[in-house]
Amino acid sequence: MNRLQLYLAIRRNLKLSERRSPMFEQNMVGKVFLYLGTGFLLLYLIVIGTMLGWGTRGGDFTLLFSVMPILLTIDFFMRFSMQQTPAMLVKPYLTMPMSCASVIDCFLASTVLSTGNLIWMALFLPYVFIAFCGGLTFLQSIAMLLLLWLMITTNSQWYLLVRTLVNHRIWWWILPGIVYLAIYGYAIIDVEKWARVGLDFCEEYGFTWTSFFVTLLLFLALLLINRRLQLHFVREEVSRTTSDTAPVVHFSFLNHFGLIGEYLKIEVKSTMRNKTVKQRFIQGIVIITMLSLMLSLTDVYDGQFSTNIWCLYCFVFFGAVNLVKVMGPEGNYIDLLMVHKENIYTLLRAKYYFYCAILILPLLLLIPTVVTGRYSILMLLAYLFITSGPEYCLLFQLAVYNKQTLPLNEKITGKGNFENTLQLIIELIVFFLPVATAMLFTALFGETVGYTLLIIIGLLFTLTHSLWMKNIYHRMMKRRYENLDGFHTTR
């Protein structure tokens, strides 16, 4: 089998794997919303491209290149929610009589030829067409399109490099931090001068053979680095033995809480030992710290909506990224939990207490915002109790319906995990309904009374958690055989 045949076979297998997934039917509604969202995105890009194109009527065909750093930055961060690294699905092919390098090459080729890289063409095509009508030759128009596509493809390789390193060690976030600080750091000091320097640079190098060859060399360099890096990490992960374990920590102080204490030990140790869970918590601490500093030291988020949404985001982050997959990690050993049904209820309570304790982290990390006067203590307490009450009550409802096992330790070669429709709906409610409620209460009654009402609502849900937790447990038991079948199928 040559490389082309292997590439076509892998593409066919990925499509079949998605269609045969037991989560495929549950995701149909979600995919409809995804397609609608993509349609609106393409429409917006066409409008933006047309507006930029009209700006070239004076003969300045480099206008688009002046905003390319911003577009490439947006593209980079958008890929984290849409694109896996090529090595994430390699593991099944490593047992076959083919070299790991060949498989990696095919997955890298799939990222280069991905249709996702063509989304930005919705912006580029109207711009180039208007520039062509304004005096750009046909060959120049084709060359400009090719250069713009090459920039996006190079950006995809930069994303793969960062994503692979971050998956291995969270501290690699320093690398993109340094790069984007070098690009945008000057804008913090003097935005107008930064913009003028950027425009002058784009007028001179934005659309030249020099820029094309520099971009091509950068693309090839990143491609070769990605190939070696992902090959190294895949081999390292596959060859890792069980002896590479963390030191045993007993947490003996939790013995005083009986069976709940034992499940709390499982939660803590899962966070410490399992890559998937641990990385989410480290990312959360880093993101909340950065947001706290930005909110404290700058006026970048000064509106009422921005102030409320980011405060809620900091508190609900850990729950939103972990509890939306609640019972997913336990799907690996759900049979043992089902030996005594009451274990599930105790487990759910332990999870709730664990995530309530985690709320101390954002509360402490947001202290700088209180010192600088951006947030008030009353506001922080309101969102803390709203999170521990109604937000967690809503997120724990997913324990009834989630039935897809979440891999614990597989990171580079792990399979993808799909979102079902209910998860998407609950995520939207969790992030936007409390903010809308807070803005309504503060507009009607003022900040003091409004946030006090939110604290009372949050406390009611928090203090009555045993009631709604029992309701979740009973409904979950009614679906236990259906859920067991789903957990077994997706292991």
Short mmCIF file of C-alpha atoms in Angstrom, two decimals, residues 7-486:
data_model
loop_
_atom_site.label_atom_id
_atom_site.label_comp_id
_atom_site.label_asym_id
_atom_site.label_seq_id
_atom_site.Cartn_x
_atom_site.Cartn_y
_atom_site.Cartn_z
CA TYR A 7 -4.18 8.39 2.95
CA LEU A 8 -7.45 7.55 1.16
CA ALA A 9 -8.00 4.53 3.42
CA ILE A 10 -7.49 6.62 6.57
CA ARG A 11 -9.92 9.28 5.36
CA ARG A 12 -12.51 6.61 4.60
CA ASN A 13 -11.99 4.97 8.01
CA LEU A 14 -12.41 8.26 9.85
CA LYS A 15 -15.71 8.96 8.09
CA LEU A 16 -16.96 5.42 8.79
CA SER A 17 -15.84 5.67 12.42
CA GLU A 18 -17.87 8.84 12.88
CA ARG A 19 -20.97 7.38 11.25
CA ARG A 20 -20.74 4.14 13.23
CA SER A 21 -20.26 5.90 16.53
CA PRO A 22 -23.13 5.23 18.99
CA MET A 23 -23.18 8.99 19.60
CA PHE A 24 -23.82 9.78 15.91
CA GLU A 25 -27.63 9.86 16.16
CA GLN A 26 -27.49 11.94 19.36
CA ASN A 27 -25.34 14.49 17.57
CA MET A 28 -27.59 15.04 14.56
CA VAL A 29 -29.40 18.04 16.07
CA GLY A 30 -26.09 19.44 17.28
CA LYS A 31 -24.68 19.08 13.79
CA VAL A 32 -27.65 20.99 12.37
CA PHE A 33 -26.87 23.88 14.72
CA LEU A 34 -23.21 23.58 13.76
CA TYR A 35 -24.05 23.85 10.07
CA LEU A 36 -26.29 26.86 10.72
CA GLY A 37 -23.53 28.51 12.73
CA THR A 38 -21.04 27.79 9.97
CA GLY A 39 -23.41 29.32 7.45
CA PHE A 40 -23.71 32.53 9.46
CA LEU A 41 -19.92 32.61 9.90
CA LEU A 42 -19.38 32.31 6.14
CA LEU A 43 -21.92 35.07 5.54
CA TYR A 44 -20.11 37.39 7.96
CA LEU A 45 -16.75 36.59 6.33
CA ILE A 46 -18.16 37.40 2.90
CA VAL A 47 -19.43 40.76 4.18
CA ILE A 48 -16.07 41.56 5.82
CA GLY A 49 -14.18 40.53 2.68
CA THR A 50 -16.40 42.72 0.54
CA MET A 51 -15.92 45.72 2.82
CA LEU A 52 -12.15 45.27 2.80
CA GLY A 53 -12.27 44.83 -0.97
CA TRP A 54 -13.99 48.19 -1.41
CA GLY A 55 -11.07 49.66 0.51
CA THR A 56 -8.73 48.69 -2.36
CA ARG A 57 -10.44 51.02 -4.84
CA GLY A 58 -7.54 53.45 -4.46
CA GLY A 59 -5.11 50.80 -5.68
CA ASP A 60 -3.86 49.70 -2.23
CA PHE A 61 -4.11 45.93 -2.71
CA THR A 62 -2.16 45.18 0.50
CA LEU A 63 -5.00 46.31 2.78
CA LEU A 64 -6.00 42.75 3.69
CA PHE A 65 -2.43 41.88 4.69
CA SER A 66 -2.48 44.66 7.28
CA VAL A 67 -5.19 42.78 9.24
CA MET A 68 -3.80 39.27 8.60
CA PRO A 69 -2.03 39.11 12.00
CA ILE A 70 -5.41 39.58 13.70
CA LEU A 71 -7.12 37.05 11.41
CA LEU A 72 -4.35 34.50 11.95
CA THR A 73 -4.59 34.95 15.72
CA ILE A 74 -8.36 34.37 15.61
CA ASP A 75 -7.83 31.33 13.38
CA PHE A 76 -5.22 29.94 15.81
CA PHE A 77 -7.52 30.03 18.84
CA MET A 78 -10.58 28.84 16.89
CA ARG A 79 -8.74 25.65 15.98
CA PHE A 80 -8.58 24.57 19.64
CA SER A 81 -12.32 23.92 19.60
CA MET A 82 -12.47 22.33 16.14
CA GLN A 83 -9.21 20.58 15.20
CA GLN A 84 -7.41 17.64 16.74
CA THR A 85 -3.72 17.02 16.27
CA PRO A 86 -2.94 14.47 13.52
CA ALA A 87 -1.53 12.03 16.04
CA MET A 88 -4.70 11.78 18.13
CA LEU A 89 -6.16 8.91 16.10
CA VAL A 90 -2.95 7.05 15.26
CA LYS A 91 -3.10 4.29 17.86
CA PRO A 92 -5.37 1.81 15.99
CA TYR A 93 -2.99 1.88 13.01
CA LEU A 94 0.12 1.12 15.05
CA THR A 95 -0.89 -2.53 15.36
CA MET A 96 -0.95 -2.93 11.56
CA PRO A 97 2.02 -3.81 9.31
CA MET A 98 2.78 -0.20 8.39
CA SER A 99 5.28 2.30 9.68
CA CYS A 100 4.22 4.86 12.24
CA ALA A 101 5.94 7.56 10.17
CA SER A 102 3.75 6.77 7.15
CA VAL A 103 0.59 7.08 9.22
CA ILE A 104 1.76 10.38 10.73
CA ASP A 105 2.55 11.66 7.22
CA CYS A 106 -0.97 10.83 6.08
CA PHE A 107 -2.56 12.59 9.03
CA LEU A 108 -0.36 15.64 8.46
CA ALA A 109 -1.41 15.67 4.82
CA SER A 110 -5.04 15.57 5.93
CA THR A 111 -4.51 18.71 8.03
CA VAL A 112 -2.95 20.53 5.08
CA LEU A 113 -5.75 19.50 2.70
CA SER A 114 -8.52 19.93 5.29
CA THR A 115 -11.61 21.80 4.16
CA GLY A 116 -11.36 23.77 7.41
CA ASN A 117 -8.45 25.69 5.88
CA LEU A 118 -10.80 26.88 3.14
CA ILE A 119 -13.27 28.61 5.46
CA TRP A 120 -11.31 31.84 5.25
CA MET A 121 -11.71 31.76 1.47
CA ALA A 122 -15.18 33.18 2.14
CA LEU A 123 -13.34 36.37 3.13
CA PHE A 124 -10.45 36.15 0.67
CA LEU A 125 -12.43 35.48 -2.53
CA PRO A 126 -14.64 38.62 -2.39
CA TYR A 127 -11.60 40.72 -1.51
CA VAL A 128 -9.48 39.35 -4.38
CA PHE A 129 -12.39 39.56 -6.84
CA ILE A 130 -12.97 43.25 -6.06
CA ALA A 131 -9.20 43.87 -6.25
CA PHE A 132 -9.17 42.10 -9.63
CA CYS A 133 -11.99 44.35 -10.85
CA GLY A 134 -10.02 47.34 -9.53
CA GLY A 135 -6.90 46.68 -11.61
CA LEU A 136 -5.17 43.57 -10.27
CA THR A 137 -4.19 41.17 -13.08
CA PHE A 138 -5.49 37.61 -13.25
CA LEU A 139 -2.12 36.05 -12.41
CA GLN A 140 -1.65 38.48 -9.52
CA SER A 141 -5.09 37.58 -8.20
CA ILE A 142 -4.30 33.85 -8.29
CA ALA A 143 -0.93 34.51 -6.62
CA MET A 144 -2.62 36.55 -3.88
CA LEU A 145 -5.15 33.79 -3.20
CA LEU A 146 -2.35 31.22 -3.09
CA LEU A 147 -0.35 33.35 -0.64
CA LEU A 148 -3.37 33.88 1.62
CA TRP A 149 -4.17 30.14 1.61
CA LEU A 150 -0.51 29.38 2.38
CA MET A 151 -0.64 31.75 5.36
CA ILE A 152 -3.70 29.96 6.76
CA THR A 153 -2.13 26.54 6.17
CA THR A 154 1.10 27.67 7.85
CA ASN A 155 -1.00 28.87 10.77
CA SER A 156 -2.56 25.40 10.99
CA GLN A 157 0.92 23.89 11.36
CA TRP A 158 1.76 26.46 14.04
CA TYR A 159 -1.40 25.43 15.86
CA LEU A 160 -0.45 21.73 15.60
CA LEU A 161 2.97 22.45 17.04
CA VAL A 162 1.55 24.39 20.00
CA ARG A 163 -1.31 21.94 20.61
CA THR A 164 1.04 18.94 20.64
CA LEU A 165 3.46 20.61 23.05
CA VAL A 166 0.67 21.85 25.32
CA ASN A 167 -0.86 18.36 25.43
CA HIS A 168 2.49 17.08 26.66
CA ARG A 169 3.29 19.89 29.11
CA ILE A 170 0.93 22.72 29.99
CA TRP A 171 3.86 25.10 30.48
CA TRP A 172 4.38 25.20 26.71
CA TRP A 173 1.67 27.87 26.67
CA ILE A 174 4.61 30.19 27.30
CA LEU A 175 5.66 29.73 23.64
CA PRO A 176 2.52 31.22 22.00
CA GLY A 177 2.41 33.75 24.82
CA ILE A 178 5.86 35.06 23.86
CA VAL A 179 5.01 35.04 20.14
CA TYR A 180 1.75 36.97 20.48
CA LEU A 181 3.23 39.31 23.07
CA ALA A 182 5.95 40.16 20.54
CA ILE A 183 3.28 40.83 17.90
CA TYR A 184 0.75 42.74 20.00
CA GLY A 185 2.83 43.95 22.94
CA TYR A 186 3.65 47.24 21.24
CA ALA A 187 -0.08 47.85 20.69
CA ILE A 188 -0.57 48.03 24.46
CA ILE A 189 1.90 50.92 24.62
CA ASP A 190 0.91 52.81 21.46
CA VAL A 191 -1.89 51.40 19.31
CA GLU A 192 -1.70 54.06 16.60
CA LYS A 193 2.06 53.71 16.12
CA TRP A 194 1.75 49.89 16.11
CA ALA A 195 -0.90 50.16 13.39
CA ARG A 196 1.22 52.53 11.29
CA VAL A 197 4.28 50.28 11.52
CA GLY A 198 2.13 47.31 10.51
CA LEU A 199 0.66 49.16 7.53
CA ASP A 200 4.08 50.30 6.35
CA PHE A 201 5.42 46.77 6.63
CA CYS A 202 2.45 45.32 4.70
CA GLU A 203 2.77 47.90 1.94
CA GLU A 204 6.38 46.86 1.43
CA TYR A 205 6.25 43.10 2.01
CA GLY A 206 2.57 42.16 2.17
CA PHE A 207 2.23 40.92 -1.41
CA THR A 208 5.67 40.20 -2.82
CA TRP A 209 7.73 37.20 -3.85
CA THR A 210 9.74 37.71 -0.65
CA SER A 211 6.68 37.26 1.55
CA PHE A 212 5.63 34.19 -0.47
CA PHE A 213 8.97 32.39 -0.14
CA VAL A 214 9.32 33.33 3.53
CA THR A 215 5.85 31.92 4.23
CA LEU A 216 6.63 28.78 2.21
CA LEU A 217 9.88 28.19 4.10
CA LEU A 218 8.11 28.72 7.42
CA PHE A 219 5.38 26.27 6.37
CA LEU A 220 7.91 23.57 5.41
CA ALA A 221 9.89 24.12 8.62
CA LEU A 222 6.78 23.79 10.80
CA LEU A 223 5.65 20.73 8.84
CA LEU A 224 8.97 18.95 9.42
CA ILE A 225 9.01 19.92 13.11
CA ASN A 226 5.45 18.64 13.54
CA ARG A 227 6.31 15.37 11.86
CA ARG A 228 9.24 14.64 14.15
CA LEU A 229 7.54 15.97 17.27
CA GLN A 230 4.31 14.02 16.92
CA LEU A 231 6.17 10.87 15.91
CA HIS A 232 8.29 11.21 19.06
CA PHE A 233 5.32 11.73 21.38
CA VAL A 234 3.27 8.91 19.87
CA ARG A 235 6.12 6.44 20.29
CA GLU A 236 6.75 7.72 23.81
CA GLU A 237 3.11 7.29 24.81
CA VAL A 238 2.75 3.83 23.31
CA SER A 239 5.98 2.61 24.92
CA ARG A 240 5.19 4.10 28.32
CA THR A 241 4.93 1.43 31.00
CA THR A 242 2.79 1.27 34.10
CA SER A 243 5.91 1.82 36.21
CA ASP A 244 5.77 5.51 35.32
CA THR A 245 3.28 6.27 38.06
CA ALA A 246 3.02 9.13 40.49
CA PRO A 247 3.90 8.69 44.19
CA VAL A 248 1.04 7.37 46.31
CA VAL A 249 -0.71 10.02 48.41
CA HIS A 250 -3.19 8.70 50.97
CA PHE A 251 -5.19 11.82 52.01
CA SER A 252 -5.86 10.18 55.36
CA PHE A 253 -7.77 13.23 56.64
CA LEU A 254 -10.62 12.24 54.32
CA ASN A 255 -11.10 8.97 56.22
CA HIS A 256 -13.28 10.85 58.69
CA PHE A 257 -15.97 11.27 56.01
CA GLY A 258 -16.54 7.55 55.45
CA LEU A 259 -17.53 6.38 51.96
CA ILE A 260 -17.90 9.96 50.72
CA GLY A 261 -14.30 10.52 51.79
CA GLU A 262 -13.18 7.52 49.73
CA TYR A 263 -14.88 8.91 46.62
CA LEU A 264 -13.37 12.31 47.35
CA LYS A 265 -9.96 10.60 47.30
CA ILE A 266 -10.80 9.21 43.86
CA GLU A 267 -11.71 12.69 42.58
CA VAL A 268 -8.54 14.27 43.94
CA LYS A 269 -6.30 11.48 42.65
CA SER A 270 -8.01 11.55 39.24
CA THR A 271 -7.23 15.25 39.03
CA MET A 272 -3.61 14.67 40.02
CA ARG A 273 -2.83 11.57 37.96
CA ASN A 274 -4.96 11.49 34.82
CA LYS A 275 -3.74 13.68 31.98
CA THR A 276 -7.16 14.53 30.60
CA VAL A 277 -8.51 15.77 33.93
CA LYS A 278 -5.29 17.31 35.25
CA GLN A 279 -4.71 19.39 32.14
CA ARG A 280 -8.20 20.90 32.35
CA PHE A 281 -7.57 22.08 35.88
CA ILE A 282 -4.16 23.54 35.05
CA GLN A 283 -5.63 25.32 32.03
CA GLY A 284 -8.43 26.67 34.22
CA ILE A 285 -6.00 28.11 36.77
CA VAL A 286 -3.92 29.73 34.01
CA ILE A 287 -6.97 31.18 32.21
CA ILE A 288 -8.58 32.52 35.39
CA THR A 289 -5.28 34.07 36.51
CA MET A 290 -4.85 35.80 33.15
CA LEU A 291 -8.44 37.05 33.19
CA SER A 292 -8.06 38.32 36.75
CA LEU A 293 -4.94 40.30 35.81
CA MET A 294 -6.53 41.66 32.62
CA LEU A 295 -9.66 42.73 34.46
CA SER A 296 -7.63 44.28 37.28
CA LEU A 297 -5.00 46.13 35.25
CA THR A 298 -6.83 47.10 32.05
CA ASP A 299 -10.18 48.44 30.88
CA VAL A 300 -10.47 45.92 28.05
CA TYR A 301 -13.71 44.45 29.51
CA ASP A 302 -15.44 47.52 30.89
CA GLY A 303 -19.10 46.97 29.93
CA GLN A 304 -21.72 45.56 32.27
CA PHE A 305 -22.23 42.43 30.19
CA SER A 306 -18.47 41.78 29.88
CA THR A 307 -17.97 42.32 33.61
CA ASN A 308 -20.68 39.82 34.53
CA ILE A 309 -19.90 37.18 31.90
CA TRP A 310 -16.21 36.97 32.81
CA CYS A 311 -16.94 36.82 36.53
CA LEU A 312 -19.35 33.94 35.96
CA TYR A 313 -16.89 32.30 33.54
CA CYS A 314 -14.16 32.20 36.18
CA PHE A 315 -16.41 30.45 38.70
CA VAL A 316 -18.18 28.04 36.36
CA PHE A 317 -15.14 27.11 34.26
CA PHE A 318 -14.11 23.99 36.20
CA GLY A 319 -17.67 22.69 36.31
CA ALA A 320 -18.43 23.52 32.68
CA VAL A 321 -15.41 21.67 31.27
CA ASN A 322 -15.60 18.66 33.60
CA LEU A 323 -19.20 18.18 34.71
CA VAL A 324 -20.48 18.45 31.14
CA LYS A 325 -18.84 15.00 30.82
CA VAL A 326 -19.92 13.88 34.28
CA MET A 327 -19.80 10.07 34.69
CA GLY A 328 -17.64 9.87 31.56
CA PRO A 329 -14.44 8.96 33.45
CA GLU A 330 -16.42 6.56 35.65
CA GLY A 331 -17.57 4.80 32.47
CA ASN A 332 -14.21 3.00 32.54
CA TYR A 333 -15.21 1.17 35.73
CA ILE A 334 -18.98 1.72 35.89
CA ASP A 335 -19.62 -2.02 36.39
CA LEU A 336 -17.87 -1.94 39.78
CA LEU A 337 -19.97 1.01 40.87
CA MET A 338 -23.17 -0.76 39.87
CA VAL A 339 -22.46 -3.71 42.20
CA HIS A 340 -24.06 -1.61 44.95
CA LYS A 341 -26.43 0.92 43.42
CA GLU A 342 -26.15 3.28 46.37
CA ASN A 343 -22.51 3.86 45.41
CA ILE A 344 -23.72 6.07 42.57
CA TYR A 345 -25.57 8.42 44.92
CA THR A 346 -22.55 8.66 47.22
CA LEU A 347 -20.29 9.26 44.22
CA LEU A 348 -22.50 12.08 42.95
CA ARG A 349 -22.46 13.74 46.37
CA ALA A 350 -18.67 13.42 46.59
CA LYS A 351 -18.33 15.01 43.15
CA TYR A 352 -20.57 17.87 44.20
CA TYR A 353 -18.56 18.54 47.36
CA PHE A 354 -15.31 18.36 45.40
CA TYR A 355 -16.42 20.91 42.81
CA CYS A 356 -17.85 23.17 45.51
CA ALA A 357 -14.44 23.12 47.23
CA ILE A 358 -12.77 23.93 43.89
CA LEU A 359 -14.73 27.23 43.82
CA ILE A 360 -12.30 28.55 46.44
CA LEU A 361 -9.65 28.77 43.68
CA PRO A 362 -11.42 31.34 41.45
CA LEU A 363 -12.53 33.22 44.58
CA LEU A 364 -8.88 33.64 45.62
CA LEU A 365 -7.64 34.32 42.09
CA LEU A 366 -10.18 37.12 41.64
CA ILE A 367 -9.07 39.01 44.76
CA PRO A 368 -7.01 41.47 42.61
CA THR A 369 -10.23 42.55 40.89
CA VAL A 370 -11.72 43.44 44.28
CA VAL A 371 -8.59 45.34 45.31
CA THR A 372 -8.68 47.43 42.12
CA GLY A 373 -12.43 48.03 42.44
CA ARG A 374 -13.52 46.19 39.29
CA TYR A 375 -15.55 43.59 41.23
CA SER A 376 -17.23 43.76 44.62
CA ILE A 377 -17.22 41.07 47.31
CA LEU A 378 -21.01 40.87 46.96
CA MET A 379 -20.70 40.17 43.23
CA LEU A 380 -18.12 37.42 43.75
CA LEU A 381 -20.28 35.75 46.42
CA ALA A 382 -23.34 35.99 44.17
CA TYR A 383 -21.65 34.13 41.31
CA LEU A 384 -19.99 31.67 43.71
CA PHE A 385 -23.34 30.56 45.15
CA ILE A 386 -25.08 30.70 41.78
CA THR A 387 -22.42 28.28 40.54
CA SER A 388 -22.62 25.95 43.55
CA GLY A 389 -26.43 26.04 43.36
CA PRO A 390 -28.40 26.36 40.09
CA GLU A 391 -25.37 25.93 37.81
CA TYR A 392 -24.19 22.66 39.35
CA CYS A 393 -27.77 21.45 39.65
CA LEU A 394 -28.13 21.91 35.90
CA LEU A 395 -24.78 20.36 35.02
CA PHE A 396 -25.35 17.31 37.22
CA GLN A 397 -28.54 16.57 35.25
CA LEU A 398 -26.19 15.27 32.54
CA ALA A 399 -25.29 12.35 34.81
CA VAL A 400 -28.66 10.89 33.81
CA TYR A 401 -28.01 11.09 30.08
CA ASN A 402 -24.24 10.85 29.56
CA LYS A 403 -23.25 7.38 28.44
CA GLN A 404 -19.96 7.86 26.63
CA THR A 405 -16.78 6.72 28.34
CA LEU A 406 -14.11 9.41 28.61
CA PRO A 407 -10.50 8.16 28.21
CA LEU A 408 -8.41 8.96 31.26
CA ASN A 409 -4.78 8.81 30.23
CA GLU A 410 -4.78 8.75 26.44
CA LYS A 411 -3.84 12.19 25.24
CA ILE A 412 -1.91 12.09 21.96
CA THR A 413 -3.47 8.94 20.54
CA GLY A 414 -6.85 9.22 22.22
CA LYS A 415 -10.09 9.10 20.27
CA GLY A 416 -12.27 12.14 19.90
CA ASN A 417 -15.28 12.74 22.11
CA PHE A 418 -18.47 14.13 20.67
CA GLU A 419 -20.90 16.54 22.28
CA ASN A 420 -24.54 15.54 22.31
CA THR A 421 -27.36 18.02 21.88
CA LEU A 422 -28.30 18.22 25.56
CA GLN A 423 -24.72 19.04 26.52
CA LEU A 424 -24.65 21.92 24.04
CA ILE A 425 -27.98 23.31 25.30
CA ILE A 426 -26.97 23.09 28.96
CA GLU A 427 -23.59 24.73 28.25
CA LEU A 428 -25.37 27.69 26.63
CA ILE A 429 -27.82 28.01 29.54
CA VAL A 430 -25.02 27.75 32.10
CA PHE A 431 -23.02 30.56 30.53
CA PHE A 432 -25.74 33.03 29.60
CA LEU A 433 -28.86 32.62 31.78
CA PRO A 434 -27.22 33.67 35.10
CA VAL A 435 -25.70 36.74 33.43
CA ALA A 436 -29.05 37.75 31.97
CA THR A 437 -30.68 37.24 35.39
CA ALA A 438 -27.97 39.26 37.13
CA MET A 439 -28.27 42.15 34.68
CA LEU A 440 -32.08 42.12 35.07
CA PHE A 441 -31.95 42.12 38.88
CA THR A 442 -29.30 44.86 39.09
CA ALA A 443 -31.20 47.00 36.56
CA LEU A 444 -34.45 46.68 38.52
CA PHE A 445 -33.21 46.78 42.13
CA GLY A 446 -29.62 48.08 42.00
CA GLU A 447 -26.41 46.12 42.45
CA THR A 448 -26.66 45.55 46.20
CA VAL A 449 -30.22 44.13 46.17
CA GLY A 450 -29.70 42.37 42.82
CA TYR A 451 -26.62 40.46 43.89
CA THR A 452 -28.18 39.73 47.29
CA LEU A 453 -31.14 38.08 45.52
CA LEU A 454 -28.69 35.98 43.50
CA ILE A 455 -26.94 34.90 46.71
CA ILE A 456 -30.28 33.84 48.23
CA ILE A 457 -31.23 31.82 45.12
CA GLY A 458 -27.80 30.20 45.06
CA LEU A 459 -27.96 29.32 48.76
CA LEU A 460 -31.41 27.74 48.37
CA PHE A 461 -30.13 25.39 45.68
CA THR A 462 -26.88 24.74 47.56
CA LEU A 463 -28.50 23.91 50.91
CA THR A 464 -31.11 21.64 49.26
CA HIS A 465 -28.57 19.80 47.11
CA SER A 466 -29.47 16.44 48.68
CA LEU A 467 -33.03 16.74 47.32
CA TRP A 468 -32.16 17.37 43.67
CA MET A 469 -29.21 14.97 43.90
CA LYS A 470 -31.58 12.16 44.95
CA ASN A 471 -33.85 13.02 42.03
CA ILE A 472 -30.89 12.74 39.65
CA TYR A 473 -29.88 9.43 41.24
CA HIS A 474 -33.36 7.86 40.89
CA ARG A 475 -33.69 8.95 37.25
CA MET A 476 -30.21 7.66 36.54
CA MET A 477 -31.09 4.25 37.98
CA LYS A 478 -34.11 4.02 35.66
CA ARG A 479 -31.74 4.38 32.71
CA ARG A 480 -28.90 2.29 34.13
CA TYR A 481 -29.03 -0.51 31.54
CA GLU A 482 -29.17 1.89 28.63
CA ASN A 483 -26.29 3.89 30.09
CA LEU A 484 -24.25 0.75 30.83
CA ASP A 485 -24.61 -0.33 27.23
CA GLY A 486 -23.39 3.09 26.06
#
